[in-house]
Every structure is written in structure tokens, then in C-alpha cells.
Amino acid sequence: MMTTVPLAFKMHIILAFLIFAFWPFTRLVHVWSVPITYVSRSYIIYRKHKV
């Protein structure tokens, strides 16, 4: 069924499948638990140094 589909669309589908496959192993899993804070949150984690 996908033989007549353009190559760009096939690559789009494959990329979507790969994203869904790797999703559980990334920090993106937490987006469903606290979606509001992820909009403004930086992906760099800063930790305070203990003195």
C-alpha cells in the first residue's frame, strides 16, 4: 500500500515510529505528569553546590 507514497512521507512515518520507540527512555516521559512546567523549563539541569 505504501509503494506509491513519496519518499519524504515514508521517512516521516519512520521517524515518528522511532520517536515513539525511544520515548520511554528519555526525559520526555515526564511530560504527561507535569505538562505545564515543561513548557517553560530548560533542558539543562542546574544543581546547587553544597558548601
Coordinates of C-alpha atoms in Angstrom, one line a residue:
M1 CA 0.0 0.0 0.0
M2 CA 3.0 2.3 0.6
T3 CA 4.7 1.8 -2.8
T4 CA 3.2 4.9 -4.4
V5 CA 3.8 7.2 -1.4
P6 CA 6.5 9.8 -1.8
L7 CA 9.9 9.1 -0.1
A8 CA 9.5 12.2 2.2
F9 CA 6.3 10.8 3.6
K10 CA 7.8 7.4 4.2
M11 CA 10.7 9.0 6.1
H12 CA 8.2 11.0 8.1
I13 CA 6.4 7.8 9.2
I14 CA 9.7 6.0 10.1
L15 CA 10.9 9.0 12.1
A16 CA 7.6 9.0 14.0
F17 CA 7.9 5.3 14.8
L18 CA 11.5 5.8 16.0
I19 CA 10.4 8.7 18.3
F20 CA 7.6 6.6 19.8
A21 CA 10.1 3.7 20.3
F22 CA 12.7 5.8 22.1
W23 CA 10.2 7.9 24.1
P24 CA 10.2 5.8 27.3
F25 CA 14.0 6.0 27.6
T26 CA 14.1 9.8 27.5
R27 CA 13.2 12.5 30.0
L28 CA 10.2 13.3 27.8
V29 CA 8.2 10.6 29.6
H30 CA 7.6 13.1 32.4
V31 CA 5.8 15.5 30.1
W32 CA 2.5 13.7 30.8
S33 CA 2.8 14.1 34.6
V34 CA 3.6 17.8 34.7
P35 CA 3.0 19.3 31.3
I36 CA 2.7 23.0 32.4
T37 CA 6.2 23.2 33.8
Y38 CA 7.8 21.6 30.8
V39 CA 6.7 24.5 28.6
S40 CA 9.0 27.0 30.3
R41 CA 11.6 24.6 31.7
S42 CA 15.1 24.4 30.4
Y43 CA 16.6 21.0 29.5
I44 CA 19.8 21.9 31.4
I45 CA 19.6 20.7 34.9
Y46 CA 21.2 23.0 37.4
R47 CA 22.1 21.7 40.9
K48 CA 23.1 23.8 43.9
H49 CA 26.5 23.1 45.3
K50 CA 26.7 22.0 48.9
V51 CA 29.1 24.2 50.9

